[in-house]
Amino acid sequence: MEVCCDLEVDVNGEETFMVDKKILASFSGRFNKLFSGLNGSTSNLKVIFHDFPGGAEGFELVARYCYSLGKIKITASNIVLLSCAARFMEMGGDGHGNLNLMDQIEKSLEEISYWTWPELLVALKQCQVLLPTTDYLFVPEKVLSGLVERIALSFVASPYTSFSGNFNSTFQFSCDTERCDSLMNICRQRRWWFEDLMFLNVDFVDKVSKMMITQNFEHDLICKFLLHYRKSRFCSASQVEKCKMTEVVINLLSLLDRSTPSCKSLFNIFHVALSLKISRIYRKKLESLIGSQLDQATVDYLLVPSPCGKDYIYDVSLVLRLVKVFLFENRSWLSMSRLNKVAGLVDSYLAEVSPDSHLKPSKFVALLKVLPDFTRQSHDGLYHAMDMYLQVHAGLCEEEKLRVCSALKYEKLSADALKHLAQNSRFPSRLAVISFINQQSKLKCLHPRTHRIVSSSNSPDAKVYIAEKADAAKIIQYAKRNNITTTTEKFEAQFRGMQWKVMELEKICSIMQTEMGNMSQRRLPWVGNTRYLPGLCS
């Protein structure tokens, strides 16, 4: 073939090539269209490329392919570069049969399962450098698929599958330490590929992770990879990259089982996300992840500073959203143990935020009522939080105090809490009367118990009873001081009647005590086959 250099090609300002335009035009659709309108012989033609994929190296590869009449060795190290350059030069689907470069590239990719792991990584690095994120081509898809399949294949060959044997129980206990070490080694082996993929940018991590999800990889392993990637790359990333990385990781975690990421890991991401000002949609996804397993959180996790411009200390609105997510996400089935844990968590959080002088009553009340009543067996925690809040907010009017106290269920208060409430001047005065009613019902329960006081006045039951009588007297005195006259007189009369009944019961107990002593003295021993019964009456 006669070769003449009648075309000058400037590739991205890197290098200039002198080539035969006829040879290149016979393989390149782009050059063929460019020169098809020229008539006669032309000389001194020049083509300038500003965005040729792979630069001078990519153009040289396709030029060598054209000059060798469609013969070139395609390897893992040049297949991505060739693919990008061939696509740019339109060297596929033009009816050239075996001379079609794109067909040869696709045929070479069919043997990707025979590539070594390093060859897959080299090809993947080229995909990341050469291909725009919005142009997801056939080659990178095949490389990613080959990479994921190779990782999955390593799990099948892993010794992890050998731990399903029928071990003797004695042998198992004797080898606990060895097996534990072996399992730890296996876990490390299953993560062997983590470090090799740390060079990936966020977009390719997104593609790899989604491909793993579709191929049913263990969600726990994907989660560990994402958290490891974020930890390894976060510090060296720019602010924009940190924001994008956080959003991608949140989105991928939301595709996994809700119980996969730990609550601690999610809160760590959340605290970082606050400073990055991530998109609202991703913050909502993160709150949904946290809220679904709120029962695993501790109160320290919830102490998130309030948003900028707010006077109150902690972000109460966040906790309200998280509790509502917890109830909604688990609405189909939710055990009482999980509900009780969240109730205890909210009570602990109330204790932390109640001293905040800038916390509005409406927010505090919403926090008190965010959970249903049946989630708490005792309201002592709510009472102590209310007491602290009313102490700090002493200027609240009677109506606001009643609104704050409206969540309190007096029947769920302990005797000590009721006693404290009855004498608590910070609470609305009518609540003292309500607490007295509840205290009175508790005193009524003393009647059957009084029958059991048959030892002495120094018994524990007797001491408790005497103390509760004194408490009831204090309640009446408090009611008198607050001018609750009509109701107080009624309760005082009832209390005197109770005292008289109790005195009668005490007399009965004393008689029973004496009678039991006499019975033990007059009991006679067995004589032969005859049994002498003691007299039942004196």
XYZ file of C-alpha atoms in Angstrom:
538
model
C 0.000 0.000 0.000
C 1.352 3.394 -0.976
C 1.559 5.653 2.010
C 1.719 9.435 1.880
C 1.597 11.862 4.759
C -0.915 14.394 3.503
C -2.749 15.099 6.733
C -1.522 16.859 9.867
C -3.411 15.997 13.063
C -2.962 18.064 16.245
C -4.179 16.001 19.231
C -5.207 18.143 22.207
C -2.104 20.288 21.774
C 0.017 17.417 23.065
C 1.473 16.104 19.828
C 1.112 16.471 16.050
C 0.894 13.436 13.749
C 1.517 13.322 9.960
C -0.762 10.600 8.534
C -2.338 9.385 5.327
C -5.895 10.708 5.275
C -7.074 7.992 2.870
C -5.983 5.161 5.188
C -7.571 6.720 8.258
C -10.742 7.627 6.370
C -11.156 3.988 5.292
C -11.489 2.943 8.958
C -12.858 6.092 10.622
C -16.380 7.267 9.986
C -15.511 10.702 11.378
C -12.617 11.233 8.925
C -14.620 9.739 6.059
C -17.423 12.268 6.563
C -14.884 15.065 7.007
C -13.041 14.435 3.739
C -15.884 13.112 1.539
C -16.808 16.595 0.347
C -13.308 17.472 -0.869
C -12.764 17.403 -4.638
C -9.466 16.612 -6.348
C -6.116 16.472 -4.669
C -5.620 18.580 -1.625
C -2.484 19.173 0.351
C -1.485 20.810 3.591
C -4.652 19.717 5.376
C -4.705 19.993 9.146
C -7.179 18.643 11.722
C -7.117 19.920 15.292
C -8.683 17.871 18.132
C -9.242 19.514 21.504
C -10.958 16.668 23.341
C -9.609 13.453 21.891
C -10.076 10.702 24.548
C -6.739 9.422 25.803
C -4.852 12.242 24.108
C -1.888 11.475 21.876
C -1.634 7.916 23.189
C -5.216 7.145 22.175
C -4.787 8.597 18.667
C -1.555 6.677 18.123
C -3.311 3.399 19.030
C -6.088 3.861 16.468
C -3.600 5.098 13.852
C -1.494 1.959 14.296
C -4.671 -0.112 13.969
C -5.481 1.603 10.657
C -1.958 1.298 9.244
C -1.825 -2.417 10.177
C -5.078 -2.959 8.256
C -7.186 -3.773 11.307
C -4.694 -5.929 13.171
C -3.876 -5.024 16.770
C -3.308 -6.874 19.992
C -6.068 -5.953 22.429
C -5.143 -6.376 26.089
C -6.560 -5.409 29.471
C -4.156 -2.459 29.585
C -5.286 -0.878 26.284
C -8.858 -2.077 25.763
C -10.501 0.864 27.499
C -8.319 3.416 25.683
C -8.972 1.720 22.351
C -12.712 1.644 23.064
C -12.867 5.363 23.816
C -10.751 6.350 20.818
C -12.651 4.015 18.461
C -15.982 5.402 19.587
C -14.744 8.971 19.108
C -13.429 8.158 15.615
C -16.634 6.267 14.757
C -14.848 3.018 13.961
C -17.729 0.613 14.517
C -20.840 -0.582 12.668
C -19.641 0.544 9.237
C -19.811 -2.813 7.416
C -16.078 -3.498 7.377
C -16.541 -7.016 8.818
C -13.402 -8.214 10.570
C -11.898 -4.738 10.268
C -14.461 -3.301 12.703
C -12.503 -2.267 15.785
C -15.532 -2.070 18.082
C -16.486 -5.660 17.204
C -12.982 -6.826 18.083
C -13.128 -4.998 21.407
C -16.444 -6.618 22.328
C -15.087 -10.045 21.370
C -12.043 -9.486 23.605
C -14.320 -8.558 26.517
C -15.957 -11.965 26.294
C -12.733 -13.390 27.751
C -12.736 -11.046 30.742
C -13.282 -13.970 33.125
C -9.695 -15.046 32.339
C -8.221 -11.707 33.348
C -6.182 -11.544 36.509
C -7.240 -9.342 39.415
C -4.497 -6.754 38.686
C -5.608 -6.616 35.034
C -9.176 -5.898 36.132
C -7.935 -3.081 38.374
C -5.855 -1.559 35.553
C -8.853 -1.585 33.213
C -11.080 -0.118 35.914
C -8.609 2.712 36.561
C -8.631 3.549 32.860
C -12.441 3.530 32.847
C -12.451 5.980 35.707
C -9.957 8.335 34.044
C -11.207 8.219 30.471
C -14.966 7.891 30.662
C -17.292 10.703 31.734
C -19.620 9.751 34.572
C -22.701 10.484 32.462
C -21.596 8.167 29.624
C -21.899 4.651 31.006
C -20.521 2.591 28.141
C -20.431 -1.109 27.408
C -16.740 -1.529 28.317
C -16.837 -0.162 31.880
C -20.017 -2.115 32.510
C -18.253 -5.327 31.481
C -15.169 -4.479 33.558
C -17.244 -3.729 36.646
C -19.254 -6.898 36.144
C -16.046 -8.932 35.855
C -14.674 -7.304 39.004
C -17.801 -8.035 41.054
C -17.955 -11.617 39.797
C -14.311 -12.126 40.794
C -15.062 -10.887 44.331
C -18.090 -13.180 44.565
C -16.009 -16.103 43.328
C -13.533 -15.557 46.157
C -16.380 -16.027 48.669
C -17.304 -19.382 47.143
C -13.715 -20.564 47.421
C -13.397 -19.147 50.950
C -12.888 -21.512 53.923
C -15.884 -19.764 55.454
C -18.156 -22.441 53.959
C -16.329 -25.200 55.814
C -17.805 -24.305 59.203
C -21.053 -26.174 58.702
C -19.754 -29.573 59.785
C -21.129 -31.771 62.545
C -18.751 -31.007 65.386
C -18.858 -32.883 68.651
C -20.047 -30.460 71.350
C -17.105 -31.220 73.636
C -14.727 -30.598 70.780
C -16.493 -27.347 69.975
C -16.064 -25.994 73.490
C -12.423 -27.054 73.603
C -11.753 -25.241 70.334
C -13.699 -22.027 71.030
C -10.593 -19.855 70.989
C -9.238 -21.402 67.817
C -12.585 -21.103 66.034
C -12.979 -17.483 67.147
C -9.545 -16.641 65.752
C -10.370 -18.527 62.571
C -13.635 -16.641 62.109
C -11.846 -13.327 62.632
C -9.322 -14.320 59.982
C -12.170 -15.291 57.671
C -13.841 -11.906 58.184
C -10.575 -10.234 57.262
C -10.245 -12.475 54.235
C -13.723 -11.523 53.066
C -12.607 -7.882 53.106
C -9.389 -8.502 51.154
C -10.592 -6.369 48.232
C -11.459 -3.257 50.260
C -8.046 -1.559 49.998
C -7.661 -2.418 46.314
C -10.786 -0.383 45.489
C -9.919 2.709 47.509
C -8.718 4.446 44.306
C -12.287 4.553 42.974
C -14.101 7.849 42.794
C -17.563 8.270 44.291
C -19.394 7.585 41.039
C -17.694 4.238 40.500
C -18.205 3.276 44.159
C -21.884 3.951 43.557
C -21.875 1.708 40.451
C -19.908 -1.116 42.113
C -22.104 -1.096 45.228
C -25.353 -1.140 43.272
C -24.055 -4.003 41.144
C -23.215 -5.919 44.338
C -26.716 -5.326 45.659
C -28.303 -6.643 42.466
C -26.088 -9.739 42.666
C -27.241 -10.435 46.243
C -24.020 -9.705 48.082
C -24.335 -9.742 51.850
C -25.582 -6.322 52.904
C -23.356 -6.333 55.951
C -20.275 -6.677 53.734
C -21.413 -3.862 51.411
C -22.066 -1.661 54.431
C -18.584 -2.311 55.836
C -17.054 -1.485 52.454
C -18.930 1.823 52.234
C -17.982 2.854 55.773
C -14.360 1.846 55.162
C -14.292 3.824 51.911
C -15.728 6.906 53.589
C -13.264 6.682 56.466
C -10.260 6.215 54.144
C -11.081 8.931 51.608
C -12.899 11.536 53.669
C -9.982 13.441 55.216
C -8.152 14.033 51.931
C -11.273 15.059 50.006
C -12.336 18.608 49.239
C -15.483 20.107 50.745
C -17.472 19.452 47.579
C -16.165 15.873 47.381
C -17.009 15.285 51.062
C -20.568 16.435 50.484
C -21.022 14.226 47.411
C -19.369 11.254 49.129
C -21.675 11.574 52.136
C -24.773 11.800 49.948
C -23.775 8.746 47.896
C -23.008 6.683 51.016
C -26.339 7.663 52.606
C -28.230 6.756 49.452
C -26.493 3.361 49.202
C -27.069 2.589 52.891
C -30.766 3.311 52.389
C -30.855 0.492 49.800
C -29.620 -2.063 52.351
C -31.531 -3.787 55.134
C -32.430 -1.227 57.805
C -30.674 -3.156 60.545
C -27.373 -3.413 58.624
C -25.602 -0.146 59.550
C -25.119 0.352 63.275
C -26.846 3.221 65.024
C -23.456 4.602 66.091
C -22.177 4.671 62.497
C -25.310 6.440 61.310
C -25.028 9.120 63.989
C -21.346 9.624 63.086
C -22.393 10.271 59.492
C -25.204 12.526 60.719
C -22.875 14.760 62.759
C -20.577 15.151 59.738
C -23.539 15.813 57.450
C -24.640 18.713 59.648
C -21.455 20.636 58.898
C -21.550 19.796 55.175
C -25.100 21.030 54.578
C -26.058 18.062 52.431
C -29.208 18.004 50.356
C -32.459 17.830 52.313
C -33.546 14.613 50.603
C -30.414 12.776 51.809
C -30.744 14.148 55.317
C -34.307 12.823 55.368
C -33.051 9.403 54.222
C -30.442 9.412 56.994
C -33.043 10.324 59.621
C -35.208 7.490 58.343
C -32.307 5.046 58.788
C -31.590 6.296 62.313
C -35.219 6.423 63.363
C -35.912 2.846 62.280
C -33.460 1.572 64.916
C -33.801 4.309 67.523
C -34.087 1.698 70.263
C -30.358 1.000 69.758
C -29.358 4.609 70.467
C -28.142 6.185 73.704
C -29.048 9.624 74.980
C -25.572 10.934 74.053
C -26.356 10.305 70.386
C -29.465 12.480 70.620
C -27.740 15.520 72.115
C -27.400 17.242 68.752
C -26.923 21.038 68.922
C -29.833 23.122 67.761
C -29.756 24.591 64.239
C -28.068 27.921 63.678
C -30.272 30.829 64.761
C -32.163 28.877 67.437
C -31.823 29.815 71.113
C -32.506 26.411 72.662
C -29.535 24.137 73.318
C -30.465 20.846 71.658
C -32.360 20.027 68.477
C -35.643 18.796 69.989
C -37.360 18.819 66.601
C -34.882 16.200 65.380
C -35.716 13.845 68.250
C -39.434 14.303 67.615
C -38.911 13.346 63.952
C -36.793 10.330 64.865
C -39.406 8.980 67.298
C -42.158 9.420 64.719
C -40.036 7.591 62.133
C -39.461 4.771 64.629
C -43.194 4.356 65.182
C -43.995 4.587 61.462
C -41.203 2.341 60.142
C -42.046 -0.394 62.652
C -45.832 0.000 62.500
C -46.447 -3.513 61.184
C -44.833 -5.186 64.174
C -43.182 -3.605 67.199
C -42.340 -5.419 70.410
C -43.003 -3.868 73.799
C -39.345 -4.285 74.740
C -38.297 -1.995 71.863
C -41.014 0.513 72.747
C -39.930 0.508 76.379
C -36.334 1.157 75.324
C -37.370 4.174 73.267
C -39.573 5.412 76.122
C -36.600 5.185 78.482
C -34.461 6.994 75.915
C -36.994 9.816 75.601
C -37.237 10.104 79.409
C -33.442 10.429 79.612
C -33.527 13.050 76.858
C -36.255 14.951 78.720
C -34.014 15.058 81.771
C -31.282 16.636 79.613
C -33.424 19.296 77.900
C -35.760 20.239 80.778
C -33.245 22.703 82.365
C -33.052 24.637 79.054
C -34.526 28.062 79.772
C -35.041 28.754 76.039
C -37.061 25.615 75.328
C -40.634 26.605 74.502
C -43.528 24.910 76.345
C -45.011 23.704 73.033
C -41.796 21.809 72.168
C -41.523 20.371 75.669
C -45.147 19.214 75.635
C -44.693 17.655 72.164
C -41.730 15.719 73.525
C -43.765 14.577 76.531
C -46.589 13.311 74.312
C -44.635 11.922 71.351
C -45.052 8.331 72.609
C -48.331 6.591 73.498
C -49.139 6.185 77.221
C -48.846 2.403 77.168
C -45.129 2.575 76.363
C -44.356 3.656 79.942
C -45.092 1.630 83.040
C -44.134 4.538 85.285
C -44.466 8.292 84.822
C -41.938 9.181 87.501
C -39.414 10.179 84.822
C -41.941 12.505 83.181
C -42.788 14.028 86.556
C -39.166 14.793 87.428
C -38.621 16.340 83.969
C -41.759 18.483 84.417
C -40.617 19.512 87.875
C -37.259 20.694 86.531
C -38.884 22.475 83.587
C -41.352 24.322 85.841
C -38.533 25.255 88.195
C -36.563 26.844 85.328
C -39.683 28.390 83.764
C -41.153 29.837 86.931
C -42.895 32.627 85.008
C -45.363 30.363 83.212
C -49.042 31.129 83.768
C -51.411 28.597 85.323
C -52.797 27.599 81.924
C -49.328 26.896 80.496
C -48.415 24.887 83.591
C -51.529 22.773 83.164
C -50.664 22.206 79.514
C -47.189 21.033 80.505
C -48.646 18.694 83.131
C -51.408 17.340 80.887
C -49.272 14.367 79.820
C -48.882 13.141 83.392
C -50.873 10.044 84.385
C -51.215 10.114 88.160
C -52.130 6.454 88.408
C -48.665 5.675 86.975
C -46.838 7.670 89.636
C -45.193 5.944 92.571
C -46.207 6.765 96.146
C -43.028 8.816 96.604
C -43.698 10.822 93.437
C -47.319 11.440 94.497
C -46.157 12.605 97.921
C -43.637 14.953 96.319
C -46.243 16.275 93.881
C -48.781 16.938 96.645
C -46.271 19.199 98.407
C -44.788 20.720 95.227
C -45.613 24.422 95.020
C -44.343 24.650 91.426
C -47.243 22.575 90.108
C -50.764 23.985 89.688
C -52.692 23.844 93.017
C -55.541 21.662 91.687
C -53.006 18.963 90.864
C -52.294 18.580 94.566
C -55.931 17.570 95.093
C -55.740 15.085 92.202
C -52.616 13.580 93.674
C -54.399 13.378 97.053
C -57.178 11.329 95.431
C -54.618 8.937 94.057
C -52.827 8.844 97.406
C -56.155 8.125 99.103
C -56.774 5.155 96.790
C -53.371 3.843 97.754
C -54.238 4.271 101.444
C -57.421 2.257 100.953
C -55.277 -0.596 99.769
C -53.745 -0.599 103.248
C -56.889 -2.138 104.791
C -56.280 -5.736 103.703
C -52.645 -5.233 104.478
C -53.483 -4.180 108.022
C -54.961 -7.630 108.665
C -51.524 -9.020 108.054
C -49.837 -6.822 110.674
C -49.884 -9.426 113.425
C -46.363 -9.145 114.767
C -45.619 -5.806 116.393
C -45.709 -2.085 115.737
C -42.009 -2.277 114.800
C -42.623 -4.492 111.721
C -41.715 -3.032 108.303
C -45.364 -3.012 107.149
C -46.396 -1.099 110.240
C -43.664 1.491 109.718
C -44.660 2.019 106.086
C -48.284 2.342 107.092
C -47.483 4.958 109.820
C -45.393 6.942 107.307
C -48.183 6.931 104.730
C -50.666 8.117 107.344
C -48.366 11.049 108.067
C -48.076 11.798 104.335
C -51.845 11.900 103.977
C -52.044 14.373 106.867
C -49.464 16.573 105.102
C -51.549 16.507 101.928
C -54.554 17.828 103.838
C -52.453 20.568 105.422
C -51.168 21.570 101.990
C -54.689 21.713 100.611
C -55.726 23.974 103.527
C -52.844 26.341 102.825
C -53.999 26.630 99.189
C -57.602 27.501 100.248
C -59.153 24.445 98.658
C -61.816 24.629 101.405
C -64.870 22.701 100.256
C -63.017 19.782 98.749
C -60.540 19.743 101.621
C -63.263 19.384 104.262
C -64.717 16.459 102.348
C -61.357 14.716 102.071
C -60.544 15.483 105.717
C -63.772 13.836 106.852
C -63.023 10.829 104.705
C -59.544 10.666 106.130
C -60.850 10.733 109.730
C -63.232 7.922 108.830
C -60.332 5.952 107.466
C -58.336 6.599 110.629
C -61.218 5.274 112.786
C -61.487 2.144 110.618
C -57.779 1.586 110.838
C -57.877 1.942 114.640
C -60.585 -0.721 114.756
C -58.470 -2.992 112.588
C -55.490 -2.430 114.865
C -57.583 -3.545 117.877
C -58.640 -6.683 115.985
C -55.022 -7.400 115.140
C -54.061 -7.020 118.821
C -56.804 -9.479 119.904
C -55.728 -11.947 117.217
C -52.142 -11.637 118.349
C -53.094 -12.380 121.999
C -55.347 -15.293 121.005
C -52.611 -16.881 118.905
C -50.271 -16.689 121.898
C -52.841 -18.435 124.126
C -53.427 -21.115 121.517
C -49.742 -21.989 121.367
C -49.550 -22.269 125.176
C -52.637 -24.543 125.499
C -51.699 -26.901 122.620
C -51.251 -30.479 124.028
C -48.977 -33.224 122.698
C -50.151 -36.498 121.116
C -50.939 -39.307 123.583
C -51.214 -42.789 122.049
C -53.907 -42.825 119.391
C -55.847 -40.044 121.110
C -55.451 -36.399 120.044
C -56.588 -33.622 122.436
C -57.707 -30.450 120.695
C -57.200 -27.068 122.384
C -60.245 -24.992 123.238
C -61.120 -22.506 120.608
C -62.897 -20.180 123.060
C -61.945 -19.075 126.561
